[in-house]
C-alpha cells in the first residue's frame, strides 16, 4: 500500500507532515514520489491567503482525475484548508474520501484504515498533540519541535486562530524529552515551533510550566544540540529574559524572524497587533544592543484595508530603520470569517497594491544584499546540509544567521565546518572551506 503526500503552507505543516509519514509508515504504508502510483493521495493544506487555496485546488483537480481513472484510490485532505471547509468538502468535492483538521491528524491512521471509506471527517480543535506521534524526518540533522499549537491573538486579517484553535502549550518536560531523543538520533539543529512561539507556557499548570526563556536555555543545554532556532515570535511577547537567553546561549542562533506586518501605527492598530511602530523599533534597538551581529527577518503585508500612501511609506522606512536581512512580503488577502474581511472594505486598488509591493520587494532585496555583504571576508561556521542545489561540485550549508552558503570543500552532512566567505547575493553566500586537508 503506497501513499503520496503533498504539503502546503508553513513550518507547522512541514512538522505535521513528518508525523503523517511516521504514522502511516508505522502502519505498513510506504511513500511513493508519484501520485499516479499511490493507493492513498494525501494533502496537508494551507489557507492563509487566497493564493494558498488556489494552489491546492489545482492539485486537488489532479486527484479528481486519478480518482476517476482508479475509483479504489483514497483521497484524503488534512490541514488548515480542510478545517476551514469542514463537512462542506464532501458536498463540494464528492471524490474526497477523508478530511481532517490539523488537530485531528493523530487519527489519520484510523481514518484511512476503515473497511469502507466514505466521506469521513474529523474537525475538533482540541485533539492530541501531533508531536507525540512517530516522525519520519526529511532532514536527518535538523528537527522541528512543536512547543505549542494554536493562537490566542486576534490579528484581524488572520485565519489561523479559527483553523488551529486556542493556544495550547506542551509541558516543558515533553519538549526537552523530545529534543534529547532527536539529539541522540543525530540531530544538530532544532527549531522550536508555535504560531506565537514566545507566548509559550502561560496555559500550563505550575508544575509543568517554564517560561519561553527558560525553555530556550534548557533546550540549548541538551547534549549534541549545536543550534537552536524558533519561529514565529510575536513582538508583544518578546520579553527581556528572552533577549538575554538568546544573547547568552551560544547555541541559540543569531537570527530572529520577527513579523512586523506594517510600519504604520495606524494600520498596526487596525490589524490588532497591539504594538506601535515605535515599540517595534525600540525592541529592534534592544535586540541589536544585546546581539550586534543578529540577522533580522520579517513578514510584511501590503494593501491592508485603508492603507494610504503615507502608511505604506511608513512600512518602507521601517525596512530601512530595522535594516532587515530579509522579508516575506504579502498582498493583503481577505479571509472569510476574519474580522478584517467582515468589517473592512478591501479598498486599496489592485494596481496600487502591485506598485507598492514591487517597490517594497526592491527595497528588501537591496537591504538584504547590503546586509549579506558583511559576511564577505569572514570565516564563518557552517552546518553542512548536502550538495549544492545548483552546482553538484559544491557543498551547501547554512550560517547560524540562516543564510545559505554554497562552498568548495569536503565534509559530511551534519558536520560544522569553517568556511571563508568570498561573495554574497541578497539570498546566498559563496565560499571555500578552511583547512579541508586537516579535516579529511
Ligand atoms: N503565526 C505566525 C505566522 C502567521 S502566517 C505569525 O504570527 O507570525 C504568516 C504570515 O502570513 C503572517 O505573518 C502575515 O504576514 C501573512 N498573512 C497572514 N494572513 C494574511 C492575509 N490575510 N493576507 C496577507 N498576508 C497574510
Ligand atoms: Fe495569525 Fe496573529 Fe496568531 Fe500570527 S499571531 S497566527 S498573524 S493571529
Ligand atoms: Fe497555512 Fe495553516 Fe500554516 S493556514 S500558514 S498551514 S498554520
PDB file of C-alpha atoms in Angstrom, residues 35-168:
ATOM      1  CA  UNK A  35       0.701  10.491  -7.356  1.00  0.00           C
ATOM      2  CA  UNK A  36      -0.193   8.119 -10.219  1.00  0.00           C
ATOM      3  CA  UNK A  37       1.192   5.118  -8.291  1.00  0.00           C
ATOM      4  CA  UNK A  38      -0.467   5.897  -4.962  1.00  0.00           C
ATOM      5  CA  UNK A  39      -3.266   3.985  -3.222  1.00  0.00           C
ATOM      6  CA  UNK A  40      -3.687   6.946  -0.887  1.00  0.00           C
ATOM      7  CA  UNK A  41      -3.431  10.513  -2.185  1.00  0.00           C
ATOM      8  CA  UNK A  42      -2.937  12.774   0.804  1.00  0.00           C
ATOM      9  CA  UNK A  43      -2.763  16.551   1.067  1.00  0.00           C
ATOM     10  CA  UNK A  44      -1.684  18.709   4.010  1.00  0.00           C
ATOM     11  CA  UNK A  45      -3.245  22.054   3.182  1.00  0.00           C
ATOM     12  CA  UNK A  46      -2.897  25.771   3.944  1.00  0.00           C
ATOM     13  CA  UNK A  47      -5.485  28.548   3.674  1.00  0.00           C
ATOM     14  CA  UNK A  48      -3.525  31.587   4.865  1.00  0.00           C
ATOM     15  CA  UNK A  49      -4.188  33.589   1.675  1.00  0.00           C
ATOM     16  CA  UNK A  50      -6.449  33.133  -1.365  1.00  0.00           C
ATOM     17  CA  UNK A  51      -3.368  32.131  -3.363  1.00  0.00           C
ATOM     18  CA  UNK A  52      -2.775  29.173  -0.999  1.00  0.00           C
ATOM     19  CA  UNK A  53      -6.317  27.922  -1.686  1.00  0.00           C
ATOM     20  CA  UNK A  54      -5.795  28.280  -5.445  1.00  0.00           C
ATOM     21  CA  UNK A  55      -2.521  26.354  -5.430  1.00  0.00           C
ATOM     22  CA  UNK A  56      -4.101  23.500  -3.504  1.00  0.00           C
ATOM     23  CA  UNK A  57      -7.289  23.397  -5.607  1.00  0.00           C
ATOM     24  CA  UNK A  58      -5.151  22.958  -8.742  1.00  0.00           C
ATOM     25  CA  UNK A  59      -3.606  19.871  -7.146  1.00  0.00           C
ATOM     26  CA  UNK A  60      -6.977  18.596  -5.976  1.00  0.00           C
ATOM     27  CA  UNK A  61      -8.147  18.690  -9.612  1.00  0.00           C
ATOM     28  CA  UNK A  62      -5.353  16.244 -10.410  1.00  0.00           C
ATOM     29  CA  UNK A  63      -6.559  13.923  -7.627  1.00  0.00           C
ATOM     30  CA  UNK A  64     -10.087  14.089  -9.055  1.00  0.00           C
ATOM     31  CA  UNK A  65      -8.808  12.885 -12.437  1.00  0.00           C
ATOM     32  CA  UNK A  66      -6.910   9.988 -10.800  1.00  0.00           C
ATOM     33  CA  UNK A  67      -9.935   9.004  -8.756  1.00  0.00           C
ATOM     34  CA  UNK A  68     -11.992   8.831 -11.946  1.00  0.00           C
ATOM     35  CA  UNK A  69      -9.392   6.521 -13.517  1.00  0.00           C
ATOM     36  CA  UNK A  70      -8.931   4.396 -10.380  1.00  0.00           C
ATOM     37  CA  UNK A  71     -12.018   4.575  -8.127  1.00  0.00           C
ATOM     38  CA  UNK A  72     -10.244   2.496  -5.436  1.00  0.00           C
ATOM     39  CA  UNK A  73      -7.737   5.211  -4.687  1.00  0.00           C
ATOM     40  CA  UNK A  74      -8.368   7.041  -1.391  1.00  0.00           C
ATOM     41  CA  UNK A  75      -8.229  10.853  -1.484  1.00  0.00           C
ATOM     42  CA  UNK A  76      -7.543  12.396   1.945  1.00  0.00           C
ATOM     43  CA  UNK A  77      -7.320  16.118   2.730  1.00  0.00           C
ATOM     44  CA  UNK A  78      -5.870  17.346   6.028  1.00  0.00           C
ATOM     45  CA  UNK A  79      -4.664  20.649   7.447  1.00  0.00           C
ATOM     46  CA  UNK A  80      -5.899  24.215   7.646  1.00  0.00           C
ATOM     47  CA  UNK A  81      -7.907  24.473   4.415  1.00  0.00           C
ATOM     48  CA  UNK A  82      -9.739  21.255   5.349  1.00  0.00           C
ATOM     49  CA  UNK A  83     -10.544  22.710   8.781  1.00  0.00           C
ATOM     50  CA  UNK A  84     -11.868  25.924   7.189  1.00  0.00           C
ATOM     51  CA  UNK A  85     -14.270  23.926   4.988  1.00  0.00           C
ATOM     52  CA  UNK A  86     -15.280  21.094   7.348  1.00  0.00           C
ATOM     53  CA  UNK A  87     -18.073  18.771   6.114  1.00  0.00           C
ATOM     54  CA  UNK A  88     -18.721  21.133   3.187  1.00  0.00           C
ATOM     55  CA  UNK A  89     -15.741  19.468   1.485  1.00  0.00           C
ATOM     56  CA  UNK A  90     -17.742  16.324   0.815  1.00  0.00           C
ATOM     57  CA  UNK A  91     -20.555  18.241  -0.902  1.00  0.00           C
ATOM     58  CA  UNK A  92     -18.249  20.398  -2.985  1.00  0.00           C
ATOM     59  CA  UNK A  93     -15.699  17.701  -3.807  1.00  0.00           C
ATOM     60  CA  UNK A  94     -17.559  14.349  -3.752  1.00  0.00           C
ATOM     61  CA  UNK A  95     -14.400  12.449  -4.759  1.00  0.00           C
ATOM     62  CA  UNK A  96     -12.759  13.322  -1.408  1.00  0.00           C
ATOM     63  CA  UNK A  97     -12.972  10.316   0.950  1.00  0.00           C
ATOM     64  CA  UNK A  98     -11.373  11.588   4.148  1.00  0.00           C
ATOM     65  CA  UNK A  99     -10.968  15.107   5.550  1.00  0.00           C
ATOM     66  CA  UNK A 100      -9.498  16.214   8.873  1.00  0.00           C
ATOM     67  CA  UNK A 101      -8.246  19.357  10.556  1.00  0.00           C
ATOM     68  CA  UNK A 102      -4.749  19.954  11.954  1.00  0.00           C
ATOM     69  CA  UNK A 103      -5.808  18.944  15.482  1.00  0.00           C
ATOM     70  CA  UNK A 104      -7.032  15.558  14.302  1.00  0.00           C
ATOM     71  CA  UNK A 105      -4.078  14.239  12.384  1.00  0.00           C
ATOM     72  CA  UNK A 106      -3.259  11.733  15.112  1.00  0.00           C
ATOM     73  CA  UNK A 107      -6.390   9.935  13.875  1.00  0.00           C
ATOM     74  CA  UNK A 108      -5.187   9.692  10.273  1.00  0.00           C
ATOM     75  CA  UNK A 109      -4.303   6.003  10.571  1.00  0.00           C
ATOM     76  CA  UNK A 110      -7.742   5.114  11.882  1.00  0.00           C
ATOM     77  CA  UNK A 111      -9.492   7.297   9.276  1.00  0.00           C
ATOM     78  CA  UNK A 112      -7.811   5.656   6.293  1.00  0.00           C
ATOM     79  CA  UNK A 113      -7.817   2.107   7.720  1.00  0.00           C
ATOM     80  CA  UNK A 114     -11.595   1.742   7.789  1.00  0.00           C
ATOM     81  CA  UNK A 115     -13.144  -1.078   5.833  1.00  0.00           C
ATOM     82  CA  UNK A 116     -15.192   1.168   3.554  1.00  0.00           C
ATOM     83  CA  UNK A 117     -14.154   4.745   3.484  1.00  0.00           C
ATOM     84  CA  UNK A 118     -16.793   7.246   2.607  1.00  0.00           C
ATOM     85  CA  UNK A 119     -16.889  10.892   3.483  1.00  0.00           C
ATOM     86  CA  UNK A 120     -15.311  10.585   6.906  1.00  0.00           C
ATOM     87  CA  UNK A 121     -14.370  13.847   8.543  1.00  0.00           C
ATOM     88  CA  UNK A 122     -12.695  14.898  11.810  1.00  0.00           C
ATOM     89  CA  UNK A 123     -12.612  18.561  12.778  1.00  0.00           C
ATOM     90  CA  UNK A 124     -12.369  19.105  16.534  1.00  0.00           C
ATOM     91  CA  UNK A 125      -9.860  21.768  17.560  1.00  0.00           C
ATOM     92  CA  UNK A 126      -8.505  20.108  20.697  1.00  0.00           C
ATOM     93  CA  UNK A 127      -7.187  16.730  19.573  1.00  0.00           C
ATOM     94  CA  UNK A 128      -3.906  15.193  20.783  1.00  0.00           C
ATOM     95  CA  UNK A 129      -0.550  16.857  20.043  1.00  0.00           C
ATOM     96  CA  UNK A 130       0.788  15.580  16.737  1.00  0.00           C
ATOM     97  CA  UNK A 131       4.259  15.801  18.305  1.00  0.00           C
ATOM     98  CA  UNK A 132       3.507  12.664  20.298  1.00  0.00           C
ATOM     99  CA  UNK A 133       3.438  10.618  17.065  1.00  0.00           C
ATOM    100  CA  UNK A 134       6.481   8.968  15.482  1.00  0.00           C
ATOM    101  CA  UNK A 135       8.166  11.232  12.902  1.00  0.00           C
ATOM    102  CA  UNK A 136       9.740  10.362   9.572  1.00  0.00           C
ATOM    103  CA  UNK A 137      12.109  13.334   9.294  1.00  0.00           C
ATOM    104  CA  UNK A 138      13.049  14.504   5.821  1.00  0.00           C
ATOM    105  CA  UNK A 139      16.251  16.123   7.088  1.00  0.00           C
ATOM    106  CA  UNK A 140      18.444  13.874   9.260  1.00  0.00           C
ATOM    107  CA  UNK A 141      20.326  16.633  11.128  1.00  0.00           C
ATOM    108  CA  UNK A 142      17.533  19.159  11.638  1.00  0.00           C
ATOM    109  CA  UNK A 143      14.286  18.736  13.539  1.00  0.00           C
ATOM    110  CA  UNK A 144      11.112  20.756  14.081  1.00  0.00           C
ATOM    111  CA  UNK A 145       9.977  20.547  17.700  1.00  0.00           C
ATOM    112  CA  UNK A 146       6.471  21.781  18.396  1.00  0.00           C
ATOM    113  CA  UNK A 147       6.168  23.607  21.713  1.00  0.00           C
ATOM    114  CA  UNK A 148       2.651  24.951  21.310  1.00  0.00           C
ATOM    115  CA  UNK A 149      -0.279  24.801  18.958  1.00  0.00           C
ATOM    116  CA  UNK A 150      -2.998  27.323  18.122  1.00  0.00           C
ATOM    117  CA  UNK A 151      -3.019  31.065  18.731  1.00  0.00           C
ATOM    118  CA  UNK A 152      -4.840  33.390  21.133  1.00  0.00           C
ATOM    119  CA  UNK A 153      -4.107  36.561  19.153  1.00  0.00           C
ATOM    120  CA  UNK A 154      -6.820  38.319  17.226  1.00  0.00           C
ATOM    121  CA  UNK A 155      -4.891  39.784  14.275  1.00  0.00           C
ATOM    122  CA  UNK A 156      -7.810  40.985  12.192  1.00  0.00           C
ATOM    123  CA  UNK A 157      -6.523  39.641   8.842  1.00  0.00           C
ATOM    124  CA  UNK A 158      -5.585  36.162  10.076  1.00  0.00           C
ATOM    125  CA  UNK A 159      -7.440  32.872   9.667  1.00  0.00           C
ATOM    126  CA  UNK A 160      -5.009  30.798  11.774  1.00  0.00           C
ATOM    127  CA  UNK A 161      -6.823  31.064  15.145  1.00  0.00           C
ATOM    128  CA  UNK A 162     -10.032  29.776  13.562  1.00  0.00           C
ATOM    129  CA  UNK A 163      -8.356  26.732  11.977  1.00  0.00           C
ATOM    130  CA  UNK A 164      -5.737  25.912  14.620  1.00  0.00           C
ATOM    131  CA  UNK A 165      -7.772  26.760  17.708  1.00  0.00           C
ATOM    132  CA  UNK A 166      -6.770  28.287  21.058  1.00  0.00           C
ATOM    133  CA  UNK A 167      -3.164  28.242  22.144  1.00  0.00           C
ATOM    134  CA  UNK A 168      -2.091  25.095  23.979  1.00  0.00           C
TER     135      UNK A 168
END
